[in-house]
């Protein structure tokens, strides 16, 4: 074997010196915005380091400033367990609620006045960073709060993340923060994507989340993410006994901490500071959706503790929904797959919460009348839950007299058949089962992810195929031929073959997907699973009587009647027959009763489980024949209690429901 080459001590020393120096100048430049050397001098340092590392590659360490953009991941990111769960925050929406929070805190602590730190709530992705002996070891996402994903390589590309701390005496430290995409970078990214014909990100938060999940750090590095550290997980040795002091210490260690944090002596100062920020948020280079209010003293934080979801020593104050003013050009009608007709406002494009909005829902005709919204009106628009834009109200003062009062038409805008409104319902419906809008909607639903999951058969393709007479219902999907598809623009040999292959694959999907996909009114995914588990085949379901159906726990009379009606309709039977003839699987094996030890039992989970995410636990219970509910009632059989259980725990006690811990749960499911 070749003898290991000796590296001169001066080289080792110089490499170390260079790294420290470069890290410091990074901090001055990226975090403080206050460089103390010229770009040229900085580049010389980096060049020298690169040169030495090239000569002595043995000296390269993952925390060297030359290694910010590392190798690509293959497959999934590794999982990391959080030493301390990463919690979320409870929200408040008014100053009264902030006062209530303060009252509760003071009452529980038994003191008359409490100091708070108030800081911007940055709309990004929660991450934690762990340093050992001053070097970055792990950067991870929050995941389900207990287990996250190790995305160290991507986090390292963010220039404001120190790879080494500026102080060397901290043995171990974990900090939490928010990775975000600055507004400018977001606009730029979407502009590029638009030019390349890629789908646009809805807002900077989604863009940041999507970017952090990329497997190639080179692409991440291009996207200009940034970070703000806002919470200390733990530090050994301690770096302070209150939040305010710790934020200052973290800054000295080289972190970019959340800006504009302020120490407030009492709740009045807290509210005044929140108020000051309501108008200033738009000027910030990052999206913020509120302020976070934290009890300053750590000893008090510890005494207050946490629920399973959020600490009880902090709260978020969410700013009132942002309203944007724009002109409502006209009202159009959308016909869904069930025939329900929804009015939609077409707007002059307006920028709100990081996106350009051109459409907004008006819910239904009654809402339009109640709010007196007219075509041509100036209106206020917001995003409900910041996702779906909604017209809040018109601005009547700006009317010119040209505006048109909206009248619901008598006929379906797509097929012309009369619209019907049943007593007690707000919705107008088109009852023509052959209405092209409904036909398309039903096919899209059938092919959608939770149903038969036929990739490549989305809305655009379905529209194309229906408009060209290839599809009349979802049964026709299985009779599409290569030569039918390949002639359309946008399809080549490969995409046509892929689509046919995906269609073929879908024939073997689980029964519940089929039951969900065929679109029985009132039968969602959950009910479809119940039905599949109970009947094991479409034929058995088809033959079920009303009483058979209602005797199933979880199926009420409305759902039962919908199912009966569906199978009475000869049109539906014809489509089912097409599926059968094409070889779509319409039954599944009957599981042995022995495999269903939780049959008929209802579980509720509270607190964090060590070995399962909530989703996993739910899946297991359902597989074994049980049911998971989100709230405790007299019908609950077991409440499974994890770490930091919430109010469901108390409720279970007060109702006398059987409470078990994770170990006992594992025994029940045979996973000791
Ligand atoms: S403190 C244990 N401070 O908001 C307390 N969170 O809606 C942890 N967030 O999951 C949260 N800015 O990712 C805190 N200044 C700030 C924040 C902040 C944004 C995020 C955080 C949290 C989410 C809750």
XYZ file of C-alpha atoms and ligand atoms in Angstrom:
696
model
C 0.000 0.000 0.000
C 1.182 3.468 -0.753
C 2.483 5.198 2.296
C 0.311 8.021 3.533
C 1.758 11.313 2.422
C 2.788 13.643 5.180
C 1.071 17.002 5.160
C 3.264 19.826 6.401
C 2.036 21.400 9.624
C 2.100 24.890 8.126
C -0.359 23.728 5.485
C -2.735 22.300 8.038
C -2.506 25.505 10.024
C -2.992 27.744 7.022
C -6.042 25.768 5.855
C -7.614 26.139 9.279
C -6.824 29.849 9.365
C -8.271 30.397 5.928
C -11.494 28.590 6.780
C -11.988 30.611 9.918
C -11.280 33.822 8.134
C -13.545 33.053 5.199
C -16.357 32.046 7.535
C -15.974 35.344 9.374
C -16.075 37.370 6.163
C -19.110 35.402 5.016
C -20.814 36.451 8.212
C -19.831 40.099 7.723
C -21.023 40.047 4.142
C -24.164 37.865 4.170
C -25.469 38.192 7.720
C -24.401 41.684 8.774
C -24.339 43.215 5.304
C -21.216 44.953 6.469
C -18.088 43.522 4.821
C -14.692 44.565 6.133
C -12.630 43.445 3.135
C -13.102 43.938 -0.590
C -14.597 41.260 -2.827
C -11.183 40.935 -4.405
C -9.462 40.212 -1.100
C -12.179 37.725 -0.214
C -11.783 35.922 -3.525
C -8.039 35.661 -2.928
C -8.633 33.885 0.370
C -11.055 31.441 -1.219
C -8.682 30.829 -4.113
C -5.842 30.055 -1.764
C -7.995 27.589 0.158
C -9.210 25.883 -3.008
C -5.634 25.566 -4.184
C -4.477 23.970 -0.923
C -7.441 21.608 -0.835
C -6.702 20.609 -4.410
C -3.149 19.742 -3.462
C -4.148 18.032 -0.216
C -7.652 16.630 -0.702
C -7.245 14.683 2.555
C -7.746 17.985 4.313
C -11.214 18.629 2.899
C -13.918 18.533 5.573
C -17.674 18.853 5.045
C -17.717 22.161 6.889
C -15.096 23.783 4.673
C -16.484 26.903 2.957
C -15.557 25.306 -0.368
C -18.070 22.518 0.298
C -21.286 24.515 0.416
C -22.534 22.898 -2.744
C -22.045 19.191 -2.245
C -23.075 15.981 -3.928
C -26.505 15.043 -5.109
C -28.771 12.757 -3.065
C -30.132 9.621 -4.585
C -33.539 8.464 -3.412
C -35.094 9.737 -0.226
C -33.577 11.947 2.436
C -32.560 10.087 5.592
C -34.832 10.531 8.597
C -33.719 12.293 11.785
C -35.410 12.133 15.110
C -35.701 15.459 16.952
C -34.261 15.400 20.463
C -36.907 17.896 21.481
C -40.121 17.797 19.416
C -40.432 20.660 16.938
C -43.719 22.251 17.870
C -45.976 24.630 16.076
C -47.665 27.743 17.507
C -51.226 28.515 18.524
C -52.720 31.451 16.669
C -54.532 34.560 17.830
C -56.296 37.041 15.602
C -57.122 39.979 17.851
C -55.570 42.122 20.547
C -58.180 40.795 22.968
C -56.871 37.302 22.400
C -53.322 38.520 23.088
C -54.569 39.919 26.398
C -56.210 36.596 27.207
C -52.905 34.869 26.510
C -51.110 37.279 28.829
C -53.761 36.760 31.540
C -53.371 32.996 31.314
C -49.582 33.215 31.456
C -49.595 35.507 34.486
C -52.231 33.430 36.240
C -50.339 30.192 35.717
C -47.056 31.712 36.827
C -48.725 33.503 39.714
C -47.008 36.812 38.971
C -48.415 40.211 38.110
C -46.259 41.153 35.155
C -44.382 39.197 32.496
C -41.829 40.347 29.929
C -42.187 39.192 26.342
C -40.085 39.212 23.219
C -42.026 40.053 20.075
C -40.632 39.213 16.640
C -41.835 38.880 13.051
C -43.426 35.580 12.065
C -41.704 34.615 8.882
C -43.650 32.611 6.364
C -41.266 29.856 5.384
C -40.270 26.320 6.276
C -39.277 25.333 9.813
C -35.833 23.767 10.129
C -33.381 22.933 12.862
C -29.595 23.126 12.744
C -27.364 21.079 15.027
C -23.724 22.006 15.696
C -21.179 19.895 17.496
C -17.912 21.470 18.601
C -18.831 24.509 16.575
C -19.379 22.679 13.299
C -22.618 22.147 11.443
C -23.599 18.496 11.754
C -27.233 18.296 10.712
C -29.834 20.498 9.093
C -33.315 18.976 9.086
C -36.940 19.736 8.350
C -39.643 19.632 10.987
C -41.388 16.646 9.380
C -44.177 15.500 11.678
C -42.587 17.310 14.632
C -40.957 14.168 15.986
C -39.092 12.865 12.959
C -37.854 15.108 10.154
C -35.709 14.767 7.063
C -31.975 15.273 6.959
C -31.451 17.969 4.335
C -28.009 19.085 5.487
C -26.587 19.281 1.969
C -29.318 21.634 0.848
C -29.183 23.789 3.958
C -25.445 24.201 3.559
C -26.001 26.024 0.277
C -27.641 28.892 2.187
C -24.882 31.444 2.660
C -26.293 32.779 5.908
C -26.040 29.353 7.557
C -22.675 29.249 9.326
C -20.779 26.040 8.665
C -18.661 26.861 11.697
C -19.587 29.027 14.619
C -17.563 32.096 15.429
C -17.050 30.882 18.980
C -15.425 27.539 19.635
C -16.461 26.823 23.191
C -19.995 25.598 22.445
C -19.941 21.825 22.603
C -23.389 21.237 21.238
C -26.156 23.544 20.151
C -29.435 23.155 18.313
C -31.206 26.168 16.861
C -34.478 26.466 15.021
C -35.374 28.841 12.296
C -37.277 29.509 9.162
C -35.912 28.948 5.683
C -37.601 31.321 3.280
C -37.365 32.568 -0.249
C -37.013 36.358 -0.405
C -39.813 37.996 -2.411
C -37.453 39.115 -5.159
C -35.934 35.660 -5.601
C -39.426 34.201 -5.728
C -40.538 36.565 -8.486
C -37.393 35.834 -10.445
C -37.787 32.073 -10.070
C -41.395 32.117 -11.226
C -40.475 34.321 -14.160
C -37.875 31.805 -15.272
C -40.290 28.945 -14.797
C -42.933 30.694 -16.834
C -40.457 31.162 -19.675
C -39.583 27.479 -19.514
C -43.235 26.448 -19.451
C -42.977 24.958 -15.949
C -45.742 25.182 -13.359
C -45.430 28.241 -11.129
C -45.096 28.153 -7.352
C -48.182 29.537 -5.629
C -46.239 31.577 -3.072
C -42.742 32.025 -1.609
C -43.420 29.483 1.128
C -44.249 26.724 -1.340
C -41.240 27.696 -3.403
C -38.978 27.414 -0.354
C -40.484 24.067 0.668
C -40.172 22.696 -2.861
C -36.593 23.887 -3.131
C -35.484 22.319 0.144
C -36.779 18.969 -1.080
C -34.706 19.030 -4.277
C -32.155 16.273 -4.434
C -29.550 18.342 -6.222
C -27.855 20.954 -4.011
C -26.577 22.777 -7.103
C -30.123 23.645 -8.050
C -30.899 24.593 -4.438
C -27.897 26.924 -4.384
C -29.197 28.694 -7.491
C -32.521 29.450 -5.880
C -31.280 31.948 -3.299
C -32.919 30.738 -0.128
C -32.279 32.535 3.130
C -32.786 31.731 6.799
C -33.713 33.429 10.064
C -33.004 31.740 13.371
C -35.706 32.371 15.946
C -35.496 29.761 18.698
C -32.874 27.956 20.749
C -33.450 24.224 21.039
C -30.669 23.588 23.547
C -27.064 24.604 24.127
C -24.282 22.975 26.083
C -22.904 24.961 27.818
C -25.795 27.376 28.279
C -25.718 30.649 26.361
C -28.227 32.545 28.458
C -31.312 32.239 30.584
C -33.731 34.288 28.568
C -34.783 34.495 24.933
C -33.723 38.099 24.394
C -30.198 37.472 25.576
C -29.993 34.230 23.599
C -30.972 35.924 20.338
C -28.073 38.324 20.869
C -25.683 35.465 21.674
C -26.824 33.560 18.590
C -26.057 36.570 16.474
C -22.555 36.698 17.955
C -22.101 33.026 17.114
C -22.608 33.904 13.453
C -26.309 33.179 12.958
C -28.660 35.431 11.095
C -31.355 35.844 13.719
C -34.908 37.022 13.175
C -34.739 40.797 12.657
C -36.598 43.477 14.636
C -37.063 41.384 17.768
C -38.071 43.579 20.656
C -38.213 43.187 24.414
C -41.613 44.339 25.680
C -42.110 45.096 29.367
C -45.799 44.197 29.426
C -48.760 43.263 27.244
C -49.499 46.894 26.305
C -46.079 47.195 24.741
C -46.622 43.867 22.986
C -49.837 45.080 21.390
C -48.340 48.441 20.451
C -45.461 46.669 18.699
C -47.793 44.280 16.812
C -49.843 47.280 15.721
C -46.768 49.080 14.487
C -45.955 46.109 12.257
C -49.342 45.579 10.621
C -48.558 48.224 8.004
C -44.850 47.616 7.671
C -44.862 44.015 6.589
C -45.245 44.734 2.883
C -41.957 46.622 2.858
C -39.987 43.617 4.048
C -37.942 41.505 1.650
C -39.606 38.373 3.133
C -43.222 37.349 3.526
C -44.471 37.620 7.088
C -47.929 36.656 8.264
C -47.884 37.937 11.818
C -45.834 38.417 14.956
C -44.671 35.836 17.470
C -44.961 36.675 21.156
C -42.697 34.717 23.511
C -42.337 34.712 27.293
C -38.775 35.962 27.755
C -37.514 34.070 30.808
C -36.611 30.412 30.194
C -37.477 29.407 33.767
C -41.003 30.682 33.109
C -41.125 28.943 29.740
C -40.287 25.665 31.444
C -42.961 26.168 34.061
C -45.581 26.866 31.425
C -44.661 23.785 29.367
C -46.311 22.727 26.130
C -49.285 20.898 24.685
C -48.658 18.206 22.090
C -48.943 20.826 19.393
C -47.547 24.066 20.696
C -45.649 25.652 23.561
C -47.821 27.408 26.139
C -45.269 30.187 26.531
C -45.575 31.530 22.995
C -48.324 32.527 20.639
C -48.617 33.813 17.103
C -50.599 36.941 16.381
C -51.814 36.701 12.792
C -52.344 39.964 10.959
C -55.861 40.594 9.688
C -56.306 39.054 6.232
C -54.727 41.199 3.617
C -57.295 42.754 1.312
C -56.458 43.694 -2.226
C -58.603 46.004 -4.301
C -59.352 45.142 -7.879
C -62.013 45.198 -10.540
C -64.389 42.319 -11.057
C -64.624 42.026 -14.833
C -67.310 39.392 -15.050
C -68.873 36.424 -13.364
C -68.577 33.034 -15.032
C -70.072 29.701 -14.043
C -68.171 26.495 -13.459
C -69.951 23.163 -13.635
C -68.423 20.499 -11.405
C -68.507 16.738 -11.845
C -71.614 16.412 -9.697
C -73.399 19.078 -11.712
C -73.170 21.791 -9.042
C -72.781 25.181 -10.695
C -70.371 27.570 -8.941
C -70.082 31.262 -9.818
C -66.494 32.449 -10.192
C -65.278 36.051 -10.411
C -62.911 36.966 -13.231
C -60.678 39.745 -11.892
C -58.222 42.309 -13.144
C -54.969 40.640 -12.082
C -53.967 41.671 -8.570
C -50.960 40.733 -6.431
C -51.830 39.273 -3.053
C -49.851 37.087 -0.619
C -47.099 36.629 -3.109
C -49.224 35.597 -6.085
C -51.129 37.160 -8.907
C -54.801 36.436 -8.596
C -57.122 36.471 -11.605
C -60.026 34.352 -10.358
C -61.839 34.119 -7.065
C -64.722 32.053 -5.817
C -68.103 33.636 -5.134
C -69.413 30.433 -3.487
C -73.039 30.550 -4.691
C -75.790 32.778 -6.016
C -77.148 33.571 -2.543
C -73.756 34.876 -1.445
C -73.584 37.166 -4.455
C -77.002 38.550 -3.648
C -76.275 38.906 0.047
C -73.056 40.817 -0.576
C -74.596 42.669 -3.544
C -71.657 41.966 -5.815
C -72.138 43.185 -9.391
C -70.244 42.629 -12.601
C -67.971 45.630 -13.153
C -67.708 46.407 -9.425
C -64.518 47.329 -7.638
C -64.129 44.671 -4.964
C -61.930 43.611 -2.070
C -60.330 40.217 -2.528
C -58.563 38.032 0.015
C -57.288 34.509 0.271
C -59.317 32.361 2.672
C -56.717 30.498 4.713
C -54.390 32.250 2.306
C -55.014 29.607 -0.333
C -58.219 30.062 -2.311
C -58.921 33.641 -3.293
C -62.332 34.938 -2.362
C -64.276 38.118 -3.064
C -64.937 39.735 0.322
C -67.189 42.651 -0.610
C -67.854 45.284 -3.255
C -66.964 48.960 -2.892
C -70.311 50.598 -3.755
C -68.850 54.146 -3.513
C -66.890 53.474 -6.682
C -69.871 52.449 -8.810
C -70.463 54.332 -12.035
C -73.897 52.940 -12.817
C -72.502 50.671 -15.521
C -72.359 47.658 -13.170
C -74.595 44.700 -13.867
C -76.576 42.825 -11.241
C -75.874 39.116 -11.554
C -78.727 36.794 -12.420
C -78.348 33.066 -12.205
C -79.203 31.756 -15.663
C -82.050 29.297 -16.081
C -79.909 26.894 -18.065
C -76.562 25.177 -17.740
C -73.897 27.346 -19.403
C -72.232 24.252 -20.830
C -75.024 21.979 -22.092
C -78.105 24.202 -21.916
C -80.272 21.918 -19.813
C -82.385 23.579 -17.124
C -80.714 24.277 -13.789
C -82.492 22.885 -10.756
C -82.409 23.963 -7.170
C -83.748 21.613 -4.518
C -85.563 23.055 -1.517
C -83.164 23.751 1.318
C -80.080 23.699 -0.923
C -78.081 26.753 -1.969
C -76.575 25.049 -4.995
C -77.982 25.085 -8.503
C -77.439 21.868 -10.379
C -77.282 20.730 -13.949
C -78.941 17.329 -13.943
C -77.887 16.278 -17.409
C -75.615 13.355 -16.767
C -74.174 13.807 -20.274
C -73.291 17.477 -19.756
C -69.714 17.731 -21.117
C -68.521 19.616 -18.035
C -69.728 16.826 -15.785
C -68.435 14.135 -18.097
C -64.971 15.705 -18.017
C -65.121 16.247 -14.257
C -66.073 12.630 -13.611
C -63.290 11.291 -15.794
C -60.704 13.588 -14.175
C -61.908 12.430 -10.763
C -61.738 8.756 -11.760
C -58.135 9.166 -12.928
C -57.066 11.357 -9.987
C -54.425 10.405 -7.464
C -56.620 9.151 -4.644
C -58.803 7.248 -7.093
C -57.327 5.148 -9.933
C -54.166 7.240 -10.069
C -53.668 7.284 -13.824
C -50.744 9.577 -14.395
C -50.872 11.602 -17.584
C -54.657 11.757 -17.582
C -55.174 15.159 -16.033
C -57.650 17.881 -16.835
C -56.031 19.063 -20.060
C -55.775 15.637 -21.620
C -59.284 14.687 -20.547
C -60.686 17.868 -22.095
C -58.854 17.100 -25.296
C -60.091 13.529 -25.463
C -63.689 14.389 -24.585
C -63.837 17.271 -27.054
C -62.552 14.970 -29.788
C -65.010 12.230 -29.035
C -62.518 9.689 -27.662
C -64.067 9.546 -24.218
C -67.721 9.670 -23.255
C -67.263 8.253 -19.785
C -64.462 6.835 -17.668
C -65.166 3.346 -18.948
C -63.833 4.434 -22.349
C -60.403 5.096 -20.834
C -59.664 1.374 -21.079
C -60.447 1.238 -24.784
C -58.108 4.042 -25.892
C -55.749 2.918 -28.626
C -52.244 4.036 -29.439
C -53.223 5.451 -32.818
C -56.069 7.486 -31.231
C -53.685 9.198 -28.860
C -50.519 9.709 -30.820
C -52.144 11.911 -33.429
C -52.709 14.745 -30.934
C -50.307 17.595 -30.647
C -48.289 17.276 -27.461
C -48.209 13.476 -27.675
C -45.273 11.570 -29.043
C -44.603 7.886 -29.308
C -43.203 7.774 -25.801
C -45.897 9.747 -24.003
C -48.648 7.789 -25.770
C -47.081 4.496 -24.702
C -46.576 5.789 -21.155
C -50.184 6.803 -20.873
C -51.392 3.415 -22.104
C -49.051 1.696 -19.681
C -50.363 3.801 -16.782
C -53.920 2.962 -17.788
C -53.050 -0.734 -17.873
C -51.451 -0.502 -14.424
C -54.555 1.123 -12.995
C -56.620 -2.002 -13.673
C -55.071 -3.577 -10.601
C -55.776 -0.809 -8.100
C -57.286 -1.536 -4.683
C -61.053 -1.821 -4.518
C -61.556 1.300 -2.394
C -59.962 3.420 -5.116
C -62.437 2.105 -7.624
C -65.376 2.710 -5.275
C -64.149 6.250 -4.667
C -63.354 6.839 -8.339
C -66.732 5.927 -9.796
C -68.127 9.017 -8.088
C -71.085 7.968 -5.958
C -72.512 11.118 -4.336
C -71.491 11.535 -0.706
C -68.947 8.719 -0.892
C -65.525 10.151 -0.090
C -62.283 8.308 0.378
C -63.020 7.285 3.945
C -66.466 5.875 3.158
C -65.037 4.102 0.114
C -62.557 2.352 2.391
C -65.332 1.318 4.767
C -67.365 -0.071 1.899
C -64.447 -1.942 0.367
C -63.587 -3.491 3.685
C -67.155 -4.532 4.273
C -68.217 -5.803 0.841
C -64.976 -6.892 -0.843
C -66.465 -6.472 -4.318
C -68.448 -4.104 -6.484
C -71.044 -6.826 -7.019
C -71.658 -7.258 -3.319
C -71.916 -3.494 -2.897
C -74.299 -3.306 -5.823
C -76.515 -5.935 -4.256
C -76.625 -4.284 -0.824
C -80.006 -3.231 0.534
C -80.594 0.018 2.381
C -80.557 -1.754 5.761
C -77.370 -3.656 4.944
C -75.710 -0.343 4.311
C -76.963 1.560 7.338
C -75.991 -1.301 9.613
C -72.344 -0.486 8.870
C -70.849 1.752 11.524
C -70.105 5.085 9.840
C -72.719 4.833 7.059
C -75.831 6.940 7.566
C -79.127 7.028 5.636
C -78.041 9.782 3.215
C -74.962 7.888 2.080
C -76.916 4.625 1.915
C -79.552 6.208 -0.323
C -76.863 7.712 -2.596
C -75.353 4.276 -3.070
C -78.729 2.676 -3.852
C -79.516 5.452 -6.348
C -76.175 5.105 -8.049
C -76.615 1.439 -8.808
C -80.237 1.935 -9.904
C -79.101 4.164 -12.730
C -78.694 2.137 -15.969
C -76.135 4.643 -17.319
C -73.850 3.899 -14.386
C -74.273 0.148 -14.822
C -73.267 0.453 -18.458
C -70.025 2.187 -17.507
C -69.287 -0.384 -14.815
C -69.786 -3.072 -17.390
C -67.180 -1.440 -19.635
C -64.722 -1.530 -16.742
C -65.471 -5.173 -16.073
C -65.042 -6.192 -19.693
C -61.733 -4.326 -19.858
C -60.433 -6.376 -16.932
C -60.468 -3.748 -14.193
C -60.234 -5.521 -10.869
C -63.611 -5.318 -9.135
C -63.084 -7.356 -6.014
C -60.416 -8.104 -3.511
C -59.512 -11.029 -1.351
C -61.457 -11.433 1.813
C -59.068 -10.965 4.667
C -59.249 -13.590 7.376
C -61.104 -12.429 10.435
C -57.991 -13.249 12.403
C -56.217 -10.477 10.532
C -58.730 -7.962 11.789
C -58.091 -7.874 15.499
C -59.215 -4.257 15.791
C -62.498 -4.796 14.005
C -65.194 -2.465 15.277
C -62.857 -0.531 17.563
C -62.439 3.233 17.430
C -59.123 4.824 18.388
C -58.152 8.406 19.137
C -54.514 9.513 19.272
C -53.164 12.376 21.344
C -49.568 13.473 21.834
C -46.547 12.435 19.825
C -45.829 8.742 19.316
C -42.225 7.612 19.265
C -42.378 4.946 16.603
C -45.129 6.083 14.267
C -46.334 9.206 12.626
C -50.065 9.851 13.022
C -50.601 8.819 9.428
C -48.796 5.518 9.920
C -50.686 4.734 13.109
C -53.959 5.463 11.353
C -53.094 3.271 8.425
C -52.205 0.363 10.709
C -55.424 0.661 12.700
C -57.492 0.764 9.530
C -55.660 -2.182 8.018
C -56.484 -4.196 11.107
C -60.144 -3.354 10.839
C -60.336 -0.452 13.302
C -61.193 3.185 12.879
C -59.411 6.380 13.883
C -61.352 9.413 14.959
C -59.986 12.895 15.589
C -62.042 13.586 18.688
C -62.915 11.716 21.856
C -66.543 10.787 22.395
C -68.486 8.062 24.183
C -68.076 5.948 21.056
C -64.285 5.963 21.430
C -62.867 2.629 22.559
C -59.227 3.539 23.153
C -57.304 6.750 23.538
C -53.638 6.218 22.718
C -51.522 8.705 24.631
C -48.098 9.781 23.413
C -45.717 12.427 24.652
C -47.231 15.788 25.613
C -50.863 14.772 25.160
C -53.432 17.483 24.527
C -56.934 18.133 25.807
C -58.197 14.827 24.363
C -56.399 13.143 27.231
C -58.413 15.072 29.826
C -61.587 14.399 27.905
C -60.849 10.667 27.837
C -60.397 10.707 31.602
C -63.603 12.602 32.180
C -65.572 10.223 29.941
C -63.935 7.181 31.458
C -62.557 5.954 28.116
C -59.806 3.367 28.242
C -56.416 5.046 27.975
C -53.366 3.155 26.708
C -49.772 4.159 26.047
C -47.695 3.521 22.956
C -46.305 0.224 24.289
C -49.783 -1.151 24.929
C -50.867 0.022 21.511
C -47.930 -1.806 19.955
C -48.967 -4.976 21.745
C -52.480 -4.669 20.373
C -51.212 -4.396 16.827
C -48.699 -7.173 17.292
C -45.602 -5.023 16.995
C -43.980 -5.411 20.367
S -41.186 30.081 17.504
C -41.528 26.221 19.927
N -40.708 32.258 16.080
O -44.192 29.490 12.570
C -41.834 27.492 19.214
N -41.737 30.408 15.003
O -46.936 28.629 12.853
C -41.394 27.440 17.821
N -42.184 30.749 12.641
O -43.414 26.154 13.316
C -41.834 28.537 17.018
N -41.359 32.776 12.491
O -41.738 27.437 11.876
C -41.213 31.017 16.089
N -40.209 34.219 14.931
C -40.687 32.986 14.937
C -41.232 32.380 13.773
C -41.746 31.084 13.860
C -41.932 31.782 11.834
C -42.837 29.471 12.236
C -42.267 28.230 12.891
C -43.455 27.542 13.503
C -44.598 28.156 12.770
C -45.881 28.084 13.557
